């Protein structure tokens, strides 16, 4: 086994949909990538779409974080194969019974989109392994060093960071196309980002969203713009009174997160980490995204913020996995990557089991 | 910090304390991997990805920069571990997850 190329990621998704027609369905994403590549996701569940609450999992957003696609392809394959065979799943020291697998597919809907950014992955796997963004040349002016948008800064959450954040906060985002974390000219300027938004709209029973990234062995919860607090609902991303005050730790502003959502997010993140640790002892850390660094325009914050910005949208608890450690960096040797796949897939199955409790 | 076609090094940036590291990240805006780690002596470190020139520019009072590897070279070597063709093209070729089914 080796890393999957972009043809294989898409072919794997298609193959699974063909092999397991009773429990999976191929989803055609509405927009091709900047370079014209079609994307596919996989709906997993034994009941018709929309019957149960849904978890959407995406990967392959940052081009150089190769293993994210493999984690999600193997996760889907494990569940589908075990359900059909009536078996459980064993990931090292973490195991799940056949009943638990059956319950996931019978009582939950999963949408797995393993390769959001095919153009970037191709470029990283064949030209520049450190490439992170998509391959959009629109803002480059013909300069190859200014190509690309960071898809995970292109969502509509505090996009106007110069207004939203304290000047001292220095959120990890940029409006300079030459920067690795270039946000793009406007929210959802990129077709890859719009495909993710489309999934959340097309599956309105989505209650959980997980974006798979690397690396730091963390399971991140909202928020990414500032510390969390559950006491003052006025301190929130929609309130312009607090413009220019976000993003500084330990000051008066902290982003409001209702206690019930904070508790639910914490429990699910902890359950994910428990599943991971059982495999071979890797200790992932559950924490809010802000504890990694201040950000905006990210997928997890956008997913959760939707129901606050538009009361007609359902509440989605957002998470970001940061798989892998400093030994492997962005490109672990494949044998090490296999161990990371086992770790994270055990955590994801545990996460799914925990949503059904 | 801009993207570049020059080789990218993976370096460990170690600051004497958390505030020094925060200031560095705020001012120099390096491309980072992972999150800051605090040592028993109070120093804080983080991995960053930078050209040789950029790595040198990160050095300042209270901050040391140690090269871990040439990340571009490692990544290029790892490109040999990417599949060729399409393993799932045959009609009966289906991905199998890595878990034991039992």
Short mmCIF file of C-alpha atoms in Angstrom, two decimals:
data_model
loop_
_atom_site.label_atom_id
_atom_site.label_comp_id
_atom_site.label_asym_id
_atom_site.label_seq_id
_atom_site.Cartn_x
_atom_site.Cartn_y
_atom_site.Cartn_z
CA UNK A 1 0.00 0.00 0.00
CA UNK A 2 1.09 3.54 -0.71
CA UNK A 3 -0.48 6.98 -0.60
CA UNK A 4 -3.43 7.40 -2.93
CA UNK A 5 -3.07 9.64 -5.95
CA UNK A 6 -6.02 11.88 -6.79
CA UNK A 7 -7.44 9.46 -9.36
CA UNK A 8 -7.38 6.71 -6.75
CA UNK A 9 -9.11 8.76 -4.06
CA UNK A 10 -12.00 9.46 -6.39
CA UNK A 11 -11.97 5.90 -7.75
CA UNK A 12 -12.01 4.52 -4.20
CA UNK A 13 -15.14 6.50 -3.39
CA UNK A 14 -16.82 5.35 -6.59
CA UNK A 15 -15.80 1.74 -5.97
CA UNK A 16 -17.26 1.77 -2.49
CA UNK A 17 -20.56 3.15 -3.78
CA UNK A 18 -20.68 0.41 -6.39
CA UNK A 19 -19.71 -2.39 -4.00
CA UNK A 20 -22.16 -1.41 -1.25
CA UNK A 21 -25.30 -0.12 -3.01
CA UNK A 22 -27.58 -0.88 -0.06
CA UNK A 23 -25.59 1.18 2.40
CA UNK A 24 -23.87 3.85 0.34
CA UNK A 25 -24.54 6.34 -2.41
CA UNK A 26 -22.24 8.36 -4.62
CA UNK A 27 -22.71 12.11 -4.30
CA UNK A 28 -21.71 14.29 -7.25
CA UNK A 29 -20.42 17.60 -5.95
CA UNK A 30 -21.95 20.43 -7.96
CA UNK A 31 -18.78 22.32 -8.88
CA UNK A 32 -15.55 21.16 -10.48
CA UNK A 33 -12.30 22.33 -8.96
CA UNK A 34 -10.50 25.36 -10.37
CA UNK A 35 -8.65 23.07 -12.81
CA UNK A 36 -11.88 21.31 -13.77
CA UNK A 37 -11.81 18.12 -11.71
CA UNK A 38 -15.10 16.66 -10.54
CA UNK A 39 -15.46 15.80 -6.86
CA UNK A 40 -17.40 13.01 -5.21
CA UNK A 41 -18.53 12.27 -1.72
CA UNK A 42 -20.05 9.14 -0.26
CA UNK A 43 -23.26 8.95 1.72
CA UNK A 44 -23.21 6.05 4.15
CA UNK A 45 -26.29 4.73 5.89
CA UNK A 46 -28.73 1.85 5.74
CA UNK A 47 -31.80 4.07 5.63
CA UNK A 48 -32.93 6.61 3.01
CA UNK A 49 -31.19 9.99 2.99
CA UNK A 50 -32.60 12.37 5.55
CA UNK A 51 -33.95 9.68 7.87
CA UNK A 52 -31.44 10.32 10.63
CA UNK A 53 -29.11 13.02 11.89
CA UNK A 54 -25.97 13.35 9.80
CA UNK A 55 -22.23 13.74 10.32
CA UNK A 56 -20.25 15.31 7.46
CA UNK A 57 -16.54 14.48 7.30
CA UNK A 58 -14.16 16.18 4.88
CA UNK A 59 -10.44 15.84 4.13
CA UNK A 60 -7.79 16.71 1.60
CA UNK A 61 -8.35 20.42 2.12
CA UNK A 62 -4.72 21.39 2.62
CA UNK A 63 -2.82 19.83 -0.24
CA UNK A 64 0.31 18.78 1.64
CA UNK A 65 -1.56 16.94 4.40
CA UNK A 66 -1.78 13.83 2.25
CA UNK A 67 -2.94 11.27 4.81
CA UNK A 68 -6.27 12.98 5.45
CA UNK A 69 -7.75 11.40 2.32
CA UNK A 70 -6.52 7.95 3.26
CA UNK A 71 -7.99 8.29 6.76
CA UNK A 72 -11.45 8.99 5.36
CA UNK A 73 -11.35 6.39 2.57
CA UNK A 74 -10.35 3.69 5.05
CA UNK A 75 -12.91 4.89 7.58
CA UNK A 76 -15.69 4.51 5.02
CA UNK A 77 -14.39 1.16 3.80
CA UNK A 78 -14.14 -0.21 7.34
CA UNK A 79 -17.72 0.67 8.21
CA UNK A 80 -19.22 -0.58 4.95
CA UNK A 81 -17.33 -3.86 4.94
CA UNK A 82 -17.98 -4.61 8.61
CA UNK A 83 -21.69 -3.79 8.30
CA UNK A 84 -22.12 -6.12 5.34
CA UNK A 85 -20.14 -8.91 7.00
CA UNK A 86 -21.85 -8.42 10.34
CA UNK A 87 -18.54 -8.03 12.15
CA UNK A 88 -17.06 -5.53 14.52
CA UNK A 89 -13.94 -3.44 13.96
CA UNK A 90 -10.62 -3.84 15.74
CA UNK A 91 -8.07 -1.02 15.68
CA UNK A 92 -5.24 -2.25 17.85
CA UNK A 93 -6.48 -1.89 21.42
CA UNK A 94 -9.70 -0.10 20.44
CA UNK A 95 -12.51 -2.31 19.23
CA UNK A 96 -16.15 -1.96 18.32
CA UNK A 97 -18.77 -4.67 18.29
CA UNK A 98 -20.88 -5.66 15.34
CA UNK A 99 -23.85 -4.15 17.12
CA UNK A 100 -22.07 -0.80 17.39
CA UNK A 101 -21.20 -0.83 13.68
CA UNK A 102 -24.78 -1.78 12.82
CA UNK A 103 -26.12 1.00 15.01
CA UNK A 104 -23.94 3.60 13.24
CA UNK A 105 -25.25 2.68 9.80
CA UNK A 106 -28.82 2.07 10.93
CA UNK A 107 -29.26 5.18 13.07
CA UNK A 108 -26.84 7.74 11.68
CA UNK A 109 -26.14 9.23 8.28
CA UNK A 110 -22.53 9.85 7.28
CA UNK A 111 -21.32 11.95 4.38
CA UNK A 112 -17.63 11.46 3.64
CA UNK A 113 -15.88 13.86 1.23
CA UNK A 114 -12.22 12.75 1.33
CA UNK A 115 -10.69 15.04 -1.29
CA UNK A 116 -11.90 18.62 -1.26
CA UNK A 117 -8.82 20.02 -3.03
CA UNK A 118 -7.76 17.66 -5.86
CA UNK A 119 -5.74 20.27 -7.78
CA UNK A 120 -3.63 21.10 -4.74
CA UNK A 121 -3.05 17.45 -3.85
CA UNK A 122 -1.91 16.67 -7.40
CA UNK A 123 0.52 19.59 -7.30
CA UNK A 124 1.83 18.54 -3.90
CA UNK A 125 2.24 14.90 -4.91
CA UNK A 126 3.96 15.65 -8.21
CA UNK A 127 5.66 19.06 -8.01
CA UNK A 128 5.96 20.93 -4.71
CA UNK A 129 5.31 18.64 -1.74
CA UNK A 130 4.88 21.61 0.61
CA UNK A 131 1.98 23.11 -1.36
CA UNK A 132 -0.98 23.94 0.88
CA UNK A 133 -3.58 25.97 -1.05
CA UNK A 134 -5.75 25.24 -4.06
CA UNK A 135 -4.43 26.17 -7.51
CA UNK A 136 -6.55 29.19 -8.29
CA UNK A 137 -4.49 31.66 -10.36
CA UNK A 138 -7.17 34.37 -10.41
CA UNK A 139 -5.42 36.71 -7.97
CA UNK A 140 -1.85 35.84 -8.98
CA UNK A 141 -1.26 38.38 -11.72
CA UNK A 142 0.75 35.69 -13.48
CA UNK A 143 3.18 35.23 -10.58
CA UNK A 144 3.42 31.52 -9.66
CA UNK A 145 4.22 32.43 -6.05
CA UNK A 146 0.82 34.15 -5.77
CA UNK A 147 -1.28 31.22 -6.98
CA UNK A 148 -3.86 29.64 -4.73
CA UNK A 149 -6.31 30.28 -1.93
CA UNK A 150 -6.25 28.61 1.48
CA UNK A 151 -9.62 26.86 1.36
CA UNK A 152 -9.72 26.68 5.14
CA UNK A 153 -9.69 30.46 5.38
CA UNK A 154 -12.28 30.99 2.65
CA UNK A 155 -15.45 30.24 4.65
CA UNK A 156 -17.76 33.00 5.77
CA UNK A 157 -16.79 33.41 9.39
CA UNK A 158 -15.27 36.74 10.46
CA UNK A 159 -13.87 37.00 6.93
CA UNK A 160 -13.09 40.70 7.36
CA UNK A 161 -10.36 39.91 9.86
CA UNK A 162 -8.89 43.41 9.84
CA UNK A 163 -12.16 44.66 11.30
CA UNK A 164 -13.00 41.69 13.49
CA UNK A 165 -9.68 41.21 15.29
CA UNK A 166 -7.58 43.25 17.66
CA UNK A 167 -4.54 44.51 15.73
CA UNK A 168 -2.35 42.72 18.27
CA UNK A 169 -4.05 39.37 17.70
CA UNK A 170 -2.32 38.50 14.40
CA UNK A 171 -4.77 35.78 13.36
CA UNK A 172 -3.29 33.16 11.04
CA UNK A 173 -4.95 34.47 7.89
CA UNK A 174 -3.87 36.87 5.15
CA UNK A 175 -5.29 39.02 2.37
CA UNK A 176 -2.00 38.77 0.46
CA UNK A 177 -2.19 36.20 -2.38
CA UNK A 178 1.47 35.30 -1.87
CA UNK A 179 0.77 34.14 1.68
CA UNK A 180 0.21 30.47 2.55
CA UNK A 181 -2.96 31.38 4.42
CA UNK A 182 -4.41 33.68 1.77
CA UNK A 183 -8.15 33.87 2.38
CA UNK A 184 -9.23 34.66 -1.18
CA UNK A 185 -10.95 37.82 -2.44
CA UNK A 186 -14.29 37.08 -0.73
CA UNK A 187 -15.99 34.35 1.26
CA UNK A 188 -16.72 31.24 -0.80
CA UNK A 189 -14.78 32.59 -3.77
CA UNK A 190 -13.48 29.07 -4.39
CA UNK A 191 -15.47 26.19 -5.90
CA UNK A 192 -13.87 23.76 -3.46
CA UNK A 193 -15.22 25.75 -0.51
CA UNK A 194 -18.63 26.09 -2.13
CA UNK A 195 -18.81 22.30 -2.51
CA UNK A 196 -18.44 21.90 1.25
CA UNK A 197 -21.13 24.53 1.87
CA UNK A 198 -23.36 22.70 -0.61
CA UNK A 199 -23.02 19.48 1.38
CA UNK A 200 -24.10 21.21 4.58
CA UNK A 201 -27.08 22.71 2.75
CA UNK A 202 -27.97 19.48 0.93
CA UNK A 203 -27.97 17.48 4.17
CA UNK A 204 -29.93 19.75 6.50
CA UNK A 205 -29.94 17.14 9.24
CA UNK A 206 -26.17 17.57 9.62
CA UNK A 207 -25.44 17.89 13.33
CA UNK A 208 -21.70 17.20 13.34
CA UNK A 209 -18.91 18.29 11.03
CA UNK A 210 -15.31 17.05 11.10
CA UNK A 211 -12.49 18.47 8.95
CA UNK A 212 -9.41 16.22 8.90
CA UNK A 213 -6.04 18.01 8.91
CA UNK A 214 -2.49 17.53 10.18
CA UNK A 215 -0.46 17.75 12.36
CA UNK A 216 -0.29 18.06 16.17
CA UNK A 217 -2.36 15.18 17.59
CA UNK A 218 -5.26 17.41 18.60
CA UNK A 219 -9.03 17.32 18.32
CA UNK A 220 -10.14 20.92 17.96
CA UNK A 221 -13.56 22.29 18.84
CA UNK A 222 -14.98 25.76 18.18
CA UNK A 223 -14.08 28.59 18.47
CA UNK A 224 -10.97 29.60 16.57
CA UNK A 225 -11.19 33.37 16.85
CA UNK A 226 -10.94 33.72 20.61
CA UNK A 227 -11.30 31.89 23.89
CA UNK A 228 -14.69 30.38 24.69
CA UNK A 229 -17.10 31.62 27.34
CA UNK A 230 -20.68 30.69 28.21
CA UNK A 231 -21.76 33.63 30.37
CA UNK A 232 -22.17 36.65 28.09
CA UNK A 233 -24.15 35.99 24.92
CA UNK A 234 -23.55 39.56 23.72
CA UNK A 235 -19.90 38.74 23.10
CA UNK A 236 -20.34 37.00 19.79
CA UNK A 237 -19.01 37.11 16.26
CA UNK A 238 -22.11 38.91 14.96
CA UNK A 239 -21.84 41.83 17.38
CA UNK A 240 -19.92 44.69 15.81
CA UNK A 241 -19.55 46.38 19.18
CA UNK A 242 -16.66 43.99 19.67
CA UNK A 243 -14.92 44.63 16.37
CA UNK A 244 -11.16 45.16 16.74
CA UNK A 245 -11.26 43.34 20.08
CA UNK A 246 -11.18 39.65 19.12
CA UNK A 247 -8.28 37.26 19.17
CA UNK A 248 -6.26 38.25 22.23
CA UNK A 249 -6.04 35.68 25.02
CA UNK A 250 -6.81 36.73 28.56
CA UNK A 251 -8.53 40.01 27.72
CA UNK A 252 -12.15 41.02 28.24
CA UNK A 253 -13.53 39.52 25.03
CA UNK A 254 -14.24 35.83 24.58
CA UNK A 255 -16.51 34.17 22.03
CA UNK A 256 -19.88 33.03 23.35
CA UNK A 257 -20.60 29.32 23.23
CA UNK A 258 -23.70 28.10 25.08
CA UNK A 259 -22.72 25.76 27.88
CA UNK A 260 -24.70 22.85 26.49
CA UNK A 261 -22.87 23.11 23.17
CA UNK A 262 -19.54 23.56 24.91
CA UNK A 263 -20.22 20.46 26.98
CA UNK A 264 -21.39 18.39 24.02
CA UNK A 265 -18.38 19.43 21.96
CA UNK A 266 -16.02 18.63 24.80
CA UNK A 267 -17.52 15.20 25.37
CA UNK A 268 -17.36 14.24 21.70
CA UNK A 269 -13.79 15.52 21.36
CA UNK A 270 -12.80 13.56 24.45
CA UNK A 271 -14.49 10.44 23.12
CA UNK A 272 -12.58 10.80 19.87
CA UNK A 273 -9.33 11.06 21.82
CA UNK A 274 -10.24 8.04 23.93
CA UNK A 275 -10.79 6.01 20.79
CA UNK A 276 -7.42 7.11 19.40
CA UNK A 277 -5.51 6.44 22.60
CA UNK A 278 -6.84 2.92 22.91
CA UNK A 279 -5.23 1.86 19.65
CA UNK A 280 -1.56 2.17 20.69
CA UNK A 281 -1.44 4.89 23.29
CA UNK A 282 -1.18 8.11 21.29
CA UNK A 283 -2.54 10.91 23.48
CA UNK A 284 -4.48 13.39 21.36
CA UNK A 285 -5.55 16.59 23.08
CA UNK A 286 -9.12 17.92 22.98
CA UNK A 287 -9.10 21.71 22.92
CA UNK A 288 -10.59 24.71 21.17
CA UNK A 289 -9.12 25.87 17.89
CA UNK A 290 -8.01 29.16 19.40
CA UNK A 291 -5.58 27.27 21.62
CA UNK A 292 -3.74 26.24 18.43
CA UNK A 293 -3.67 29.79 17.07
CA UNK A 294 -6.28 32.50 16.29
CA UNK A 295 -8.00 32.00 12.96
CA UNK A 296 -11.04 32.97 10.97
CA UNK A 297 -12.72 31.68 7.84
CA UNK A 298 -12.26 28.08 8.90
CA UNK A 299 -14.66 25.25 8.22
CA UNK A 300 -15.42 24.20 11.78
CA UNK A 301 -16.28 27.71 12.97
CA UNK A 302 -18.33 28.31 9.83
CA UNK A 303 -20.26 25.06 10.32
CA UNK A 304 -21.18 25.96 13.88
CA UNK A 305 -21.79 29.65 13.17
CA UNK A 306 -24.40 28.94 10.49
CA UNK A 307 -27.27 28.51 12.91
CA UNK A 308 -26.36 31.73 14.71
CA UNK A 309 -26.12 33.73 11.47
CA UNK A 310 -29.30 32.18 10.01
CA UNK A 311 -31.94 30.86 12.39
CA UNK A 312 -33.35 28.64 9.62
CA UNK A 313 -30.23 26.51 9.57
CA UNK A 314 -29.68 23.61 11.93
CA UNK A 315 -27.03 23.55 14.60
CA UNK A 316 -23.80 21.79 13.62
CA UNK A 317 -21.04 21.09 16.12
CA UNK A 318 -17.78 21.68 14.29
CA UNK A 319 -14.48 19.85 14.83
CA UNK A 320 -11.03 19.71 13.27
CA UNK A 321 -8.75 16.71 13.63
CA UNK A 322 -5.03 17.46 13.54
CA UNK A 323 -3.62 13.97 13.03
CA UNK A 324 0.01 12.93 13.30
CA UNK A 325 2.98 14.12 15.26
CA UNK A 326 6.25 15.94 14.81
CA UNK A 327 8.10 12.79 13.82
CA UNK A 328 6.16 12.44 10.62
CA UNK A 329 5.45 16.04 9.76
CA UNK A 330 3.16 16.49 6.79
CA UNK A 331 4.45 13.41 4.94
CA UNK A 332 5.03 10.45 7.24
CA UNK A 333 6.56 7.38 5.63
CA UNK A 334 3.67 5.15 4.59
CA UNK A 335 4.19 2.54 7.37
CA UNK A 336 3.88 5.35 9.92
CA UNK A 337 0.89 6.77 8.06
CA UNK A 338 -0.87 3.40 8.36
CA UNK A 339 -0.55 3.63 12.13
CA UNK A 340 -1.96 7.15 12.03
CA UNK A 341 -4.88 5.92 9.91
CA UNK A 342 -5.68 3.25 12.49
CA UNK A 343 -5.48 5.80 15.31
CA UNK A 344 -7.74 8.38 13.71
CA UNK A 345 -10.24 5.92 12.26
CA UNK A 346 -10.70 4.40 15.71
CA UNK A 347 -11.32 7.90 17.02
CA UNK A 348 -13.83 8.65 14.27
CA UNK A 349 -15.78 5.45 14.88
CA UNK A 350 -15.79 6.22 18.61
CA UNK A 351 -17.03 9.71 17.78
CA UNK A 352 -19.91 8.25 15.75
CA UNK A 353 -20.81 5.78 18.49
CA UNK A 354 -20.84 8.64 21.00
CA UNK A 355 -23.26 10.73 18.94
CA UNK A 356 -25.82 7.96 19.32
CA UNK A 357 -25.70 7.71 23.10
CA UNK B 1 5.75 34.94 4.88
CA UNK B 2 5.47 34.16 1.20
CA UNK B 3 5.35 30.83 -0.54
CA UNK B 4 8.48 30.14 -2.54
CA UNK B 5 10.05 27.74 -4.97
CA UNK B 6 13.26 27.53 -2.91
CA UNK B 7 13.82 24.43 -0.74
CA UNK B 8 11.81 24.58 2.46
CA UNK B 9 13.44 23.54 5.71
CA UNK B 10 11.62 22.15 8.71
CA UNK B 11 13.06 24.00 11.68
CA UNK B 12 12.41 24.06 15.40
CA UNK B 13 12.00 27.55 16.74
CA UNK B 14 12.64 27.76 20.46
CA UNK B 15 11.89 30.91 22.41
CA UNK B 16 12.90 31.62 25.97
CA UNK B 17 9.27 32.03 27.01
CA UNK B 18 5.73 31.97 25.66
CA UNK B 19 5.49 35.70 25.17
CA UNK B 20 8.67 35.80 23.10
CA UNK B 21 7.32 33.04 20.89
CA UNK B 22 3.95 34.78 20.56
CA UNK B 23 5.70 37.97 19.51
CA UNK B 24 7.77 36.10 16.94
CA UNK B 25 4.72 34.39 15.45
CA UNK B 26 2.91 37.71 15.36
CA UNK B 27 5.75 39.65 13.75
CA UNK B 28 7.41 37.12 11.43
CA UNK B 29 4.31 35.06 10.55
CA UNK B 30 6.20 31.85 9.75
CA UNK B 31 4.51 28.82 8.22
CA UNK B 32 4.08 26.56 11.24
CA UNK B 33 3.33 22.88 11.74
CA UNK B 34 1.74 21.60 14.89
CA UNK B 35 1.36 23.73 17.97
CA UNK B 36 3.70 25.29 20.50
CA UNK B 37 5.18 23.00 23.14
CA UNK B 38 6.34 24.27 26.51
CA UNK B 39 9.42 22.73 28.17
CA UNK B 40 10.02 22.35 31.90
CA UNK B 41 12.43 25.31 31.83
CA UNK B 42 9.67 27.61 30.56
CA UNK B 43 10.94 27.78 27.01
CA UNK B 44 8.46 27.31 24.18
CA UNK B 45 9.07 25.78 20.79
CA UNK B 46 7.20 25.23 17.58
CA UNK B 47 8.05 23.73 14.23
CA UNK B 48 8.17 26.09 11.29
CA UNK B 49 8.74 25.71 7.56
CA UNK B 50 11.02 28.26 5.99
CA UNK B 51 13.71 28.76 3.40
CA UNK B 52 17.25 29.05 4.72
CA UNK B 53 17.02 32.81 4.39
CA UNK B 54 13.67 32.95 6.18
CA UNK B 55 14.95 30.65 8.94
CA UNK B 56 17.89 32.94 9.57
CA UNK B 57 15.51 35.88 9.77
CA UNK B 58 13.61 34.15 12.58
CA UNK B 59 16.67 34.23 14.84
CA UNK B 60 16.71 37.03 17.37
CA UNK B 61 17.42 37.67 21.02
CA UNK B 62 15.83 34.92 23.08
CA UNK B 63 15.07 32.77 20.06
CA UNK B 64 17.06 29.90 18.59
CA UNK B 65 16.37 28.10 15.31
CA UNK B 66 17.46 24.51 14.70
CA UNK B 67 17.12 22.79 11.35
CA UNK B 68 15.38 19.42 11.54
CA UNK B 69 15.36 18.45 7.89
CA UNK B 70 15.00 19.63 4.34
CA UNK B 71 11.22 19.28 4.13
CA UNK B 72 11.16 19.73 0.38
CA UNK B 73 13.65 16.92 -0.11
CA UNK B 74 11.77 14.65 2.28
CA UNK B 75 8.52 15.43 0.53
CA UNK B 76 10.04 14.75 -2.87
CA UNK B 77 11.30 11.40 -1.61
CA UNK B 78 7.84 10.68 -0.25
CA UNK B 79 6.34 11.41 -3.67
CA UNK B 80 7.76 8.01 -4.63
CA UNK B 81 5.29 6.51 -2.12
CA UNK B 82 2.30 7.82 -4.06
CA UNK B 83 0.37 5.26 -6.09
CA UNK B 84 0.71 5.07 -9.85
CA UNK B 85 -2.28 4.46 -12.09
CA UNK B 86 -5.54 3.47 -10.41
CA UNK B 87 -5.63 0.52 -8.06
CA UNK B 88 -9.41 0.65 -7.97
CA UNK B 89 -10.00 0.64 -11.70
CA UNK B 90 -10.74 -3.10 -11.96
CA UNK B 91 -14.42 -3.80 -11.36
CA UNK B 92 -13.70 -6.08 -8.41
CA UNK B 93 -11.13 -3.78 -6.74
CA UNK B 94 -12.63 -2.25 -3.64
CA UNK B 95 -10.79 -0.41 -0.86
CA UNK B 96 -10.51 -2.26 2.42
CA UNK B 97 -9.98 -0.33 5.60
CA UNK B 98 -7.07 -1.14 7.87
CA UNK B 99 -9.16 -2.36 10.81
CA UNK B 100 -9.49 -6.06 11.52
CA UNK B 101 -13.05 -7.14 10.86
CA UNK B 102 -13.90 -9.47 13.71
#
